[in-house]
mmCIF file of C-alpha atoms in Angstrom:
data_model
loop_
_atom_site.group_PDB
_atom_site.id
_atom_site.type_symbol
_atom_site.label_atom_id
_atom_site.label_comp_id
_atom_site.label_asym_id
_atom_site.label_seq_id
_atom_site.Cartn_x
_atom_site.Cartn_y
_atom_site.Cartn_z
ATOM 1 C CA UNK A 11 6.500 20.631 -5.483
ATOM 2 C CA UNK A 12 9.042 20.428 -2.816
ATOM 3 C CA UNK A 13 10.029 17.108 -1.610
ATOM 4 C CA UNK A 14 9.690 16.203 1.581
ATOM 5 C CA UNK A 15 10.601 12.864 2.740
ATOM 6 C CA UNK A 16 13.541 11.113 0.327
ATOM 7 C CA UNK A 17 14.393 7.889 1.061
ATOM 8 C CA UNK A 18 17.250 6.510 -1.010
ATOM 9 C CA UNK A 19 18.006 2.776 -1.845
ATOM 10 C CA UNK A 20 17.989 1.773 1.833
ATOM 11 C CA UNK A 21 18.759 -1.950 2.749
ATOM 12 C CA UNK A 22 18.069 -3.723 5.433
ATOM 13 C CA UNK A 23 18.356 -7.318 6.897
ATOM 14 C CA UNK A 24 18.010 -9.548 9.943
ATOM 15 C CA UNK A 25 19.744 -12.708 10.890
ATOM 16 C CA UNK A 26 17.548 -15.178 12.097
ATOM 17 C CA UNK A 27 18.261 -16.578 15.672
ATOM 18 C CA UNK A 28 17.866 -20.405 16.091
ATOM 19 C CA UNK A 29 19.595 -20.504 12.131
ATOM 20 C CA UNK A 30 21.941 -17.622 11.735
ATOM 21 C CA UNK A 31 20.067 -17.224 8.299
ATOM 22 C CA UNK A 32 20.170 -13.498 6.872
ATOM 23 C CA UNK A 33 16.768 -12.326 5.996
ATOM 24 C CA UNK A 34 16.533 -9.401 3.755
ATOM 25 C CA UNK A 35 13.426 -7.341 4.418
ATOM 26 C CA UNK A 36 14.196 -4.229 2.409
ATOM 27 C CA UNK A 37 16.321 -4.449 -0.905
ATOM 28 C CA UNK A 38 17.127 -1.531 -2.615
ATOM 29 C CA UNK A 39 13.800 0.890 -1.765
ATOM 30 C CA UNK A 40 13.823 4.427 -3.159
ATOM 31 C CA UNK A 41 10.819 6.884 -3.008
ATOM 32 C CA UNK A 42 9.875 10.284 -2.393
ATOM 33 C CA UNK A 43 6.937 12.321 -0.842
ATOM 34 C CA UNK A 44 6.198 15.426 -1.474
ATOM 35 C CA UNK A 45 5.135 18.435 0.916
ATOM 36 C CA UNK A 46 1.454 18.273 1.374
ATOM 37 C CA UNK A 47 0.988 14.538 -0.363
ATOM 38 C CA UNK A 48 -0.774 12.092 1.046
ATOM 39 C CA UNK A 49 0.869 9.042 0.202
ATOM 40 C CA UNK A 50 0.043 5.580 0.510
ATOM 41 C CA UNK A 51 2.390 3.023 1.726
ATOM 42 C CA UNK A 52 1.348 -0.453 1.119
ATOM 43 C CA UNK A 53 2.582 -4.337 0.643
ATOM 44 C CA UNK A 54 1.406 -7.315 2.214
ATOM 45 C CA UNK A 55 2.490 -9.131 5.692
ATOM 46 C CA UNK A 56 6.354 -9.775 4.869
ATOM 47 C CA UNK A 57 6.713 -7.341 2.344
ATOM 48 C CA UNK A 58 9.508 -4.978 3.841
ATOM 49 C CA UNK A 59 6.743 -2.299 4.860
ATOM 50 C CA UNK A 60 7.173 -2.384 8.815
ATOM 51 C CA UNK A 61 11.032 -2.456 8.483
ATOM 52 C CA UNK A 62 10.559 0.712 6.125
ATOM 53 C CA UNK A 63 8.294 2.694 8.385
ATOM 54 C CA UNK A 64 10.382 2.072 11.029
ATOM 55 C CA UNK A 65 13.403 3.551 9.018
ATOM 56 C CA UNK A 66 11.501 6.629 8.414
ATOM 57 C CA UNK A 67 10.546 7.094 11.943
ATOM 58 C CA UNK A 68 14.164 6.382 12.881
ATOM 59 C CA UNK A 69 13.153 3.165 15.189
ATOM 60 C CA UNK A 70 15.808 1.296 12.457
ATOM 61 C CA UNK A 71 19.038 2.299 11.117
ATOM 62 C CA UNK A 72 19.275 1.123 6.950
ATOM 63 C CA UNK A 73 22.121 -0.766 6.410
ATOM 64 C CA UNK A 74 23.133 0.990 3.600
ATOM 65 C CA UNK A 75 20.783 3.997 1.845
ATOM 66 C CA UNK A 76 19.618 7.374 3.512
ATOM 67 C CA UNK A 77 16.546 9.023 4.558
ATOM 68 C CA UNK A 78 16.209 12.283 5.057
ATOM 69 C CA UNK A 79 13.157 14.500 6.479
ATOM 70 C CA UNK A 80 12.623 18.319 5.310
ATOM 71 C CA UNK A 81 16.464 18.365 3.969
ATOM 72 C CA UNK A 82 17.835 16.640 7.228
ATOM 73 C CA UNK A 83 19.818 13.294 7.164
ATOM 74 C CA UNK A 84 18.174 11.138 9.898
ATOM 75 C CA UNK A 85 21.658 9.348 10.156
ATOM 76 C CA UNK A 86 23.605 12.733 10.506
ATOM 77 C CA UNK A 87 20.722 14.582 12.071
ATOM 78 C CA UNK A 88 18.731 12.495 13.688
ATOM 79 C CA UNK A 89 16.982 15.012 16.032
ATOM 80 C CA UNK A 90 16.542 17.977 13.850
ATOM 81 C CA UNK A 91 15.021 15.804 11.515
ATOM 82 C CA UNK A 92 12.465 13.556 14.038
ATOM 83 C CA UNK A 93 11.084 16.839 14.602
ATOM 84 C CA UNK A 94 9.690 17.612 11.731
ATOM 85 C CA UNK A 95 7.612 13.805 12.032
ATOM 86 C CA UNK A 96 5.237 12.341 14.245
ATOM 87 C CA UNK A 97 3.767 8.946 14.203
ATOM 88 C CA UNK A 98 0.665 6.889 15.208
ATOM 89 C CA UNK A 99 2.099 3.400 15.441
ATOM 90 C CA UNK A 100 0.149 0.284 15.151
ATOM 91 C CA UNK A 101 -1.181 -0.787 18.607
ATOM 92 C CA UNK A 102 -1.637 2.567 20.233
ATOM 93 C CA UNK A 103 2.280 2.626 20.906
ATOM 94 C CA UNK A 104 2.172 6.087 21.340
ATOM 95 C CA UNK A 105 -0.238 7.076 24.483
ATOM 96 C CA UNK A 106 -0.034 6.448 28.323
ATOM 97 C CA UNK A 107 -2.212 3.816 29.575
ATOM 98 C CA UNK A 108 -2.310 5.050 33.172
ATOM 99 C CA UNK A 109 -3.050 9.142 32.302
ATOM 100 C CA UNK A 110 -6.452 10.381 31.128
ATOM 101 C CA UNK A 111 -7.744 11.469 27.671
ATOM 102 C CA UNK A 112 -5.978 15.099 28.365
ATOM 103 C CA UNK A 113 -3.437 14.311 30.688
ATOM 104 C CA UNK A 114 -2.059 12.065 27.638
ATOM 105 C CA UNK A 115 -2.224 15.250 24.688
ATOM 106 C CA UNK A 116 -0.642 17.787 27.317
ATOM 107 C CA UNK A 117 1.966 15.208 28.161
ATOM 108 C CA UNK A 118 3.458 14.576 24.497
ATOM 109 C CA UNK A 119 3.217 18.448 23.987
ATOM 110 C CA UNK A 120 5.315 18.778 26.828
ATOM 111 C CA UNK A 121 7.626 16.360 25.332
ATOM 112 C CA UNK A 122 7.411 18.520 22.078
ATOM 113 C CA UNK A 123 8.485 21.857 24.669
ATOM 114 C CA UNK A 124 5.201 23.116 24.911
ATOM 115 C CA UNK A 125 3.472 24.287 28.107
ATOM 116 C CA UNK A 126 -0.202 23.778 29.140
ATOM 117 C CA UNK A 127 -1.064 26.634 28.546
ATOM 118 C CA UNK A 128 0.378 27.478 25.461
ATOM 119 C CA UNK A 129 -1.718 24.227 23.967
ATOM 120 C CA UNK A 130 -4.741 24.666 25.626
ATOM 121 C CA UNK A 131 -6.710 25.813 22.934
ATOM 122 C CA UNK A 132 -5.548 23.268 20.421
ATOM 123 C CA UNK A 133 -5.948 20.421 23.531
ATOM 124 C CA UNK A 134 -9.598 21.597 23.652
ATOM 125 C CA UNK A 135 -10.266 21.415 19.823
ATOM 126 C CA UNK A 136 -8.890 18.675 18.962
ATOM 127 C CA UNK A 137 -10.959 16.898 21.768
ATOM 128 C CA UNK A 138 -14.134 17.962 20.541
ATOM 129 C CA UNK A 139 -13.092 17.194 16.793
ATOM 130 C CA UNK A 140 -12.429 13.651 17.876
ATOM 131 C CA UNK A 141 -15.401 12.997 19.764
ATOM 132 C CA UNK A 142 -13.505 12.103 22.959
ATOM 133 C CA UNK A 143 -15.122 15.555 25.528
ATOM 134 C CA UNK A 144 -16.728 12.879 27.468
ATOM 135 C CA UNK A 145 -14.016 10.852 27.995
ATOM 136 C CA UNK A 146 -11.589 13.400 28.417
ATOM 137 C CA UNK A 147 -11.085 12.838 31.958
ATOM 138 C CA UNK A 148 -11.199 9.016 31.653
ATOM 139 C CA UNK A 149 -7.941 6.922 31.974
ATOM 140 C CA UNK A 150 -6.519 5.626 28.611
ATOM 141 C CA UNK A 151 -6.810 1.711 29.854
ATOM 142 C CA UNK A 152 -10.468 2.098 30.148
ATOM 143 C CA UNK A 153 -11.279 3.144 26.522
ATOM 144 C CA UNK A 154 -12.261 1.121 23.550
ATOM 145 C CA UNK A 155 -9.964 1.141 20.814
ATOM 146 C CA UNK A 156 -11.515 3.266 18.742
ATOM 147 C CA UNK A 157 -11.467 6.047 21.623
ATOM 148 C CA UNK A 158 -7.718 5.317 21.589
ATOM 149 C CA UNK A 159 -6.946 5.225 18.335
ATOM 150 C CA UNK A 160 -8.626 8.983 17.780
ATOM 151 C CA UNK A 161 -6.256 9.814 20.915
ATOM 152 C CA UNK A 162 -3.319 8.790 19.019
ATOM 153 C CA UNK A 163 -4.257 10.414 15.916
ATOM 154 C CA UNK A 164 -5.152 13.845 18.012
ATOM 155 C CA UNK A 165 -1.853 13.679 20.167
ATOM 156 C CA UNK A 166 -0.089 13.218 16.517
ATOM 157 C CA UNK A 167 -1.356 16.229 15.335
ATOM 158 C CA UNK A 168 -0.426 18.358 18.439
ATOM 159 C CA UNK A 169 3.086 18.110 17.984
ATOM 160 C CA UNK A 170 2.043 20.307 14.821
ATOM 161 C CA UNK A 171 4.604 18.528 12.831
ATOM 162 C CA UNK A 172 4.879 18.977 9.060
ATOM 163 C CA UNK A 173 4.973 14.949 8.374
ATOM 164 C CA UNK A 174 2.100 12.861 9.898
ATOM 165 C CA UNK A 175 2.477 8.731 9.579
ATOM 166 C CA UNK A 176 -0.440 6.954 10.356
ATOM 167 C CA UNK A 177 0.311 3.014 10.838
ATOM 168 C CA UNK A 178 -2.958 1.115 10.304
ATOM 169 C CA UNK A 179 -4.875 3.582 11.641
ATOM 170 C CA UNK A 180 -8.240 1.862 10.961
ATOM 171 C CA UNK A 181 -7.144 -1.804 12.190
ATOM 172 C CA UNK A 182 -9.624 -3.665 13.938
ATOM 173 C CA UNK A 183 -12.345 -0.859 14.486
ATOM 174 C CA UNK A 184 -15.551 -1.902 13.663
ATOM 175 C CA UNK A 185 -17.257 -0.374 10.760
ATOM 176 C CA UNK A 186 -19.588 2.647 12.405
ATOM 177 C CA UNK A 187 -15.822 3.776 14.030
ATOM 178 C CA UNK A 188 -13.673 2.784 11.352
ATOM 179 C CA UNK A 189 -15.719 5.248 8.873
ATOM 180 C CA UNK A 190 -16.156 7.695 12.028
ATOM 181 C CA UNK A 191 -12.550 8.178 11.955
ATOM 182 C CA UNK A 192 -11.883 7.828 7.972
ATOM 183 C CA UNK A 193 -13.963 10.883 8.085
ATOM 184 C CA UNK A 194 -12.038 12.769 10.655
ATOM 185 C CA UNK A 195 -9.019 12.021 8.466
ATOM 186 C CA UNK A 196 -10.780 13.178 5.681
ATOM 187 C CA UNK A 197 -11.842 16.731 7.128
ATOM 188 C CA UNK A 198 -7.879 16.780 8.486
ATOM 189 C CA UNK A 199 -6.387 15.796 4.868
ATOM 190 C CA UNK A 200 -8.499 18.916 3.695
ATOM 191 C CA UNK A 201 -8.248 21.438 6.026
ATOM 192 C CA UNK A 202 -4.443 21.069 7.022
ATOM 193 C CA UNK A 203 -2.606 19.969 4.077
ATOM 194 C CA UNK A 204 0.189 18.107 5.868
ATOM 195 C CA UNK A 205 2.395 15.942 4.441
ATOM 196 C CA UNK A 206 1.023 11.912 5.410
ATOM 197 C CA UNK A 207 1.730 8.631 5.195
ATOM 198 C CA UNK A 208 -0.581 6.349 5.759
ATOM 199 C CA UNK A 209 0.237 2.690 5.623
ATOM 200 C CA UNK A 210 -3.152 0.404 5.877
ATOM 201 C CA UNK A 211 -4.748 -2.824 5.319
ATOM 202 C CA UNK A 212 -7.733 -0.755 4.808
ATOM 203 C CA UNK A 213 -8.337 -0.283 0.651
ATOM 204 C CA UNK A 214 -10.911 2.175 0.947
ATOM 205 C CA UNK A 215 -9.227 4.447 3.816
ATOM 206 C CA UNK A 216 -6.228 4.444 0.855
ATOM 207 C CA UNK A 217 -8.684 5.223 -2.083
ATOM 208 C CA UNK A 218 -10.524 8.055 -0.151
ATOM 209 C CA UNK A 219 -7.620 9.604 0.844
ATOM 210 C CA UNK A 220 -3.971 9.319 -0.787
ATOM 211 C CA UNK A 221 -3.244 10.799 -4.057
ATOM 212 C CA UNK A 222 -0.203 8.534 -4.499
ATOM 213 C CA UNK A 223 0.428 5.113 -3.492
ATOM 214 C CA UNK A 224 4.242 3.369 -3.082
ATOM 215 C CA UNK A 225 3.517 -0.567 -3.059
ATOM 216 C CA UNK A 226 5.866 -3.021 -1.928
ATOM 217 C CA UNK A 227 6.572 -6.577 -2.259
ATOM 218 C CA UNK A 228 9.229 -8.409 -1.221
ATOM 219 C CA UNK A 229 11.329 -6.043 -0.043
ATOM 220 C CA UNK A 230 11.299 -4.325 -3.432
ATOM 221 C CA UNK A 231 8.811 -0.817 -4.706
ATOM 222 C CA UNK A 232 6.917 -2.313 -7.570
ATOM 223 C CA UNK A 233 4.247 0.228 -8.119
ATOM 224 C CA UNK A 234 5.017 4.057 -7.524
ATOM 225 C CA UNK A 235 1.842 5.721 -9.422
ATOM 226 C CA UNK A 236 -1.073 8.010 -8.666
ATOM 227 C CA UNK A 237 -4.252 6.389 -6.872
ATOM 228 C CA UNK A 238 -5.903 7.659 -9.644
ATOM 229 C CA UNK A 239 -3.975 6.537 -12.706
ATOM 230 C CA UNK A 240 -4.010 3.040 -11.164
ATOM 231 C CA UNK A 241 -7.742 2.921 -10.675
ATOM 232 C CA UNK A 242 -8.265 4.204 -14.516
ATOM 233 C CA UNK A 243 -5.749 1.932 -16.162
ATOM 234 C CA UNK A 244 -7.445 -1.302 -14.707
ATOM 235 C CA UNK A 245 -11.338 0.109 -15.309
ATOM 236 C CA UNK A 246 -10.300 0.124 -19.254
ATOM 237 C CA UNK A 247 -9.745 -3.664 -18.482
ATOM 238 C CA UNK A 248 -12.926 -4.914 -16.455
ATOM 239 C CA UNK A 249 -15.726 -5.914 -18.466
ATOM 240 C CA UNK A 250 -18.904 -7.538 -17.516
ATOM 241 C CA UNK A 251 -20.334 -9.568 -20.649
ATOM 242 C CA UNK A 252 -23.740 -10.993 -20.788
ATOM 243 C CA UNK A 253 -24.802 -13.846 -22.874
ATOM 244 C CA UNK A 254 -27.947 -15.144 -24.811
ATOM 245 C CA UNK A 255 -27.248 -18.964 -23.276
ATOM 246 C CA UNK A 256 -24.635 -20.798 -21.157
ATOM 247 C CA UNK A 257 -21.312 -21.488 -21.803
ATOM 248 C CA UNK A 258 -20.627 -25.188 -22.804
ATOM 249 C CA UNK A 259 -18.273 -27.201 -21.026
ATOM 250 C CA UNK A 260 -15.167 -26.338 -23.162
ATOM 251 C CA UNK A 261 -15.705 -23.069 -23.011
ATOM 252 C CA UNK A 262 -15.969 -22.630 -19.172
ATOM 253 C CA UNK A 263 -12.613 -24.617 -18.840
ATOM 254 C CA UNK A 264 -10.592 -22.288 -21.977
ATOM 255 C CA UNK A 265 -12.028 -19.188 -19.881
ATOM 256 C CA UNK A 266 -10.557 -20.899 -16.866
ATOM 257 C CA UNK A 267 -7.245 -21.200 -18.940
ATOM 258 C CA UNK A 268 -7.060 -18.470 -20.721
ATOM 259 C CA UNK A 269 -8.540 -15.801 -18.370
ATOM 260 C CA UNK A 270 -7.727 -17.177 -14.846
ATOM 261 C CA UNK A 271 -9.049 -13.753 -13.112
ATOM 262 C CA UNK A 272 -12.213 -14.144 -14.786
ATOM 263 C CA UNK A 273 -16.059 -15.358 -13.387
ATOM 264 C CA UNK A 274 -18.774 -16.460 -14.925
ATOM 265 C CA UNK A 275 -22.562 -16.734 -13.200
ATOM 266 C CA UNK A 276 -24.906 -18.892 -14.829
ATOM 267 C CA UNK A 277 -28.907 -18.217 -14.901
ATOM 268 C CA UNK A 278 -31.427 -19.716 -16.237
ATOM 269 C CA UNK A 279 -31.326 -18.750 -20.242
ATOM 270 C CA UNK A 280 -28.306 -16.680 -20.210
ATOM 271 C CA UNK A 281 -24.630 -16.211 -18.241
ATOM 272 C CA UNK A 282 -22.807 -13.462 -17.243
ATOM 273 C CA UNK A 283 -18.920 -13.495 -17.818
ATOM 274 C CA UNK A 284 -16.886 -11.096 -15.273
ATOM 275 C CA UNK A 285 -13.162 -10.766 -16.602
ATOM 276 C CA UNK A 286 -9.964 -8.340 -15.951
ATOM 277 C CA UNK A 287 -8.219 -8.357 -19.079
ATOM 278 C CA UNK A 288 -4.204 -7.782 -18.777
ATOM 279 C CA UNK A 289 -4.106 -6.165 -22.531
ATOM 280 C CA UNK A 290 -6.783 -4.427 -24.073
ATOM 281 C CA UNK A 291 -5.839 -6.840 -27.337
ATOM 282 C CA UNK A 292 -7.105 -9.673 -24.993
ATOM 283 C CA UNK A 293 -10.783 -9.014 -25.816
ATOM 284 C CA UNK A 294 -10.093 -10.737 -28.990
ATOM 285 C CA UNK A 295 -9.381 -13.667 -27.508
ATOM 286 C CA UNK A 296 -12.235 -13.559 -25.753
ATOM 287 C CA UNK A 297 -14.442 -13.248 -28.440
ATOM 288 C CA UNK A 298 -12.955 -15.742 -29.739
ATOM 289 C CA UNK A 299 -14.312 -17.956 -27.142
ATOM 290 C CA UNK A 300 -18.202 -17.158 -27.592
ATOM 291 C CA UNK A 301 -17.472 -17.373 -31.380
ATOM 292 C CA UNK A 302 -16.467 -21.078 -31.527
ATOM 293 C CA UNK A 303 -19.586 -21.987 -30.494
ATOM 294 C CA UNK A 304 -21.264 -18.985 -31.873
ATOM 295 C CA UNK A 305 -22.691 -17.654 -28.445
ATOM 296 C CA UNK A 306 -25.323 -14.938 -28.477
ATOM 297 C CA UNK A 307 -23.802 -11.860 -26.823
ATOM 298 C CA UNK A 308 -26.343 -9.828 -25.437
ATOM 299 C CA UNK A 309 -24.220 -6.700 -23.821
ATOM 300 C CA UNK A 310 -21.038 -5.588 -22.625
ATOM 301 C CA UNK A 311 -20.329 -3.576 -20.082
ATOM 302 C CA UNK A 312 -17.220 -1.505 -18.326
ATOM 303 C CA UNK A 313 -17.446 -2.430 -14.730
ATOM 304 C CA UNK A 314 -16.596 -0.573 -11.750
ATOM 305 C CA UNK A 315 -13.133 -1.630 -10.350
ATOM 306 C CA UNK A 316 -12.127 -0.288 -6.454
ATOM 307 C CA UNK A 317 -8.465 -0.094 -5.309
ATOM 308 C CA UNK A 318 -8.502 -2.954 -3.398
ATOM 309 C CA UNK A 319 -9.178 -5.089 -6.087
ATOM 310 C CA UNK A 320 -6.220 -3.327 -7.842
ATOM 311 C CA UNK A 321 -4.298 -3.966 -5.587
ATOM 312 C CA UNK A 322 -4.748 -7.534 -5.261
ATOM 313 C CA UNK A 323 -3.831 -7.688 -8.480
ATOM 314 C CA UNK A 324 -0.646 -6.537 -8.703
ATOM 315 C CA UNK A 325 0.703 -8.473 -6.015
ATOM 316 C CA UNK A 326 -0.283 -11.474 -7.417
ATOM 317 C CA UNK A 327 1.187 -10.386 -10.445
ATOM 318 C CA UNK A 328 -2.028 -10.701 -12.501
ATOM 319 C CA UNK A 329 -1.832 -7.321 -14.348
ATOM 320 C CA UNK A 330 -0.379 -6.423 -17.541
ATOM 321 C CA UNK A 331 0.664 -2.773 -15.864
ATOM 322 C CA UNK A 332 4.296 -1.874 -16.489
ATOM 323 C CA UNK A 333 6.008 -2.028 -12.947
ATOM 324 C CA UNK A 334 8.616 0.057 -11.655
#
């Protein structure tokens, strides 16, 4: 598969104003995506994400390191390579406030050295793909923010670039949009097999739709692995145990101790134990637990595990998975 997108150990950092204090944000990142991936970029607040989006989008210049886009160097080819990438930035960044609906997607084709007329046809599709017909003539300023956010994704998409990155495309939509548009995405994964990046807060957007995810924290990639491998590694793990009577006292606290992840939910003649194990060995230990006092267990159970939860996990650093 050819690569598309290779960004070698870039570097960046900020000094702080009132302090003078250098603040690195990005230490030493390295990935690749391939053409026609859809990759997830993820970390939490503060991680180095932003600063690394805006590297690939060439908003920031690395300190040290290189990106480069289809083969192109943005540092030695900055333009040649830009073209190849559009971008839907967090905060609707991207349209005119004061032009309508399609006033705003024959604009940023213009920019892109299209005429009118040449996108005409692909102005009109994508406006009935998106829902937006009714509003087409409607000024930007006046629509909700899901209406603009499907405007930013559709005028992304008319620059019929090869790379797509979608910043938080889902953030603060409520839920009837939010899945409106993960759909959309969905059909436009699918159908057009362009090379994405999406970089959300939103686990399930990430689990429905990348097939790789590159997770960082603290300015560092510590998880570079299939959205799939990730979600069967921690399944083997998650058990959901239920017992013939309660825990005692001591048992509850060396669950607590032992198994910090774990739950337990008492009833009235039995409790149910929830626990991630980090090593598949761990279940001994477990046992262990029920054996002291000799605890009736009544069934166990592989539970369901969804990304989110993984990856919670891993930035806490409550996993036993091997990190990059």
């Amino acid at each position: 598969m050819n690569k598309m997108i290779e960004v070698r150990s870039i570097n960046k950092a900020f000094v702080k104003r009132k302090t003078r204090e250098v603040v690195t944000a990005v230490n030493d990142i390295s990935f690749e995506v391939n053409r026609g991936e859809v990759l997830g970029l993820l970390g939490p607040n503060g991680a180095g994400k932003t600063s690394t989006i805006k590297m690939i989008c060439g908003l920031l210049q690395p300190d040290t390191g290189s990106i480069q886009i289809n083969g192109l160097d943005i540092e030695n080819n900055r333009l040649k390579a830009l073209k190849h990438i559009s971008a839907v930035l967090e905060g609707n960044r991207n349209l005119y406030w004061r032009l309508t609906v399609k006033e705003n997607l024959e604009y940023f084709a213009g920019n892109r050295g299209k005429s009118r007329k040449e996108v005409k046809a692909d102005v009109d599709k994508l406006i009935g793909q998106f829902g937006l017909k009714e509003k087409e003539n409607e000024l930007v300023n006046a629509l909700s923010r899901g209406m603009q956010q499907k405007l930013a994704i559709a005028v992304a998409l008319l620059a019929d670039t090869e790379v797509i990155l979608l910043d938080e495309p889902t953030l603060g939509l409520d839920v009837e949009i939010s899945y409106e548009l993960r759909e959309i995405l969905k059909k436009i994964v699918k159908d057009e097999h362009r090379t994405i990046i999406i970089s959300s807060h939103d686990m399930p957007v990430v689990q429905e739709l990348c097939d790789r995810t590159v997770i960082i924290n603290k300015g560092t990639v510590i998880v570079d692995e299939k959205i799939e491998n990730l979600l069967k590694f921690f399944e083997t793990r998650a058990y959901s145990i239920t017992l013939g009577e309660r825990l005692t006292d001591f048992q509850k606290d060396t669950l607590r101790s032992k198994f910090p992840m774990s739950t337990y939910h008492d009833k009235s003649h039995e409790t149910i134990v929830a626990v991630n194990l980090q090593q598949s060995e761990d279940i001994y230990d477990l046992f262990d637990i029920f054996k002291e006092e000799r605890t009736i267990v009544e069934s166990i159970d592989r539970t369901t595990i969804d990304f989110e939860q993984v990856f919670m996990r891993i930035v806490k650093g409550e996993t036993g998975y091997e990190l990059v």
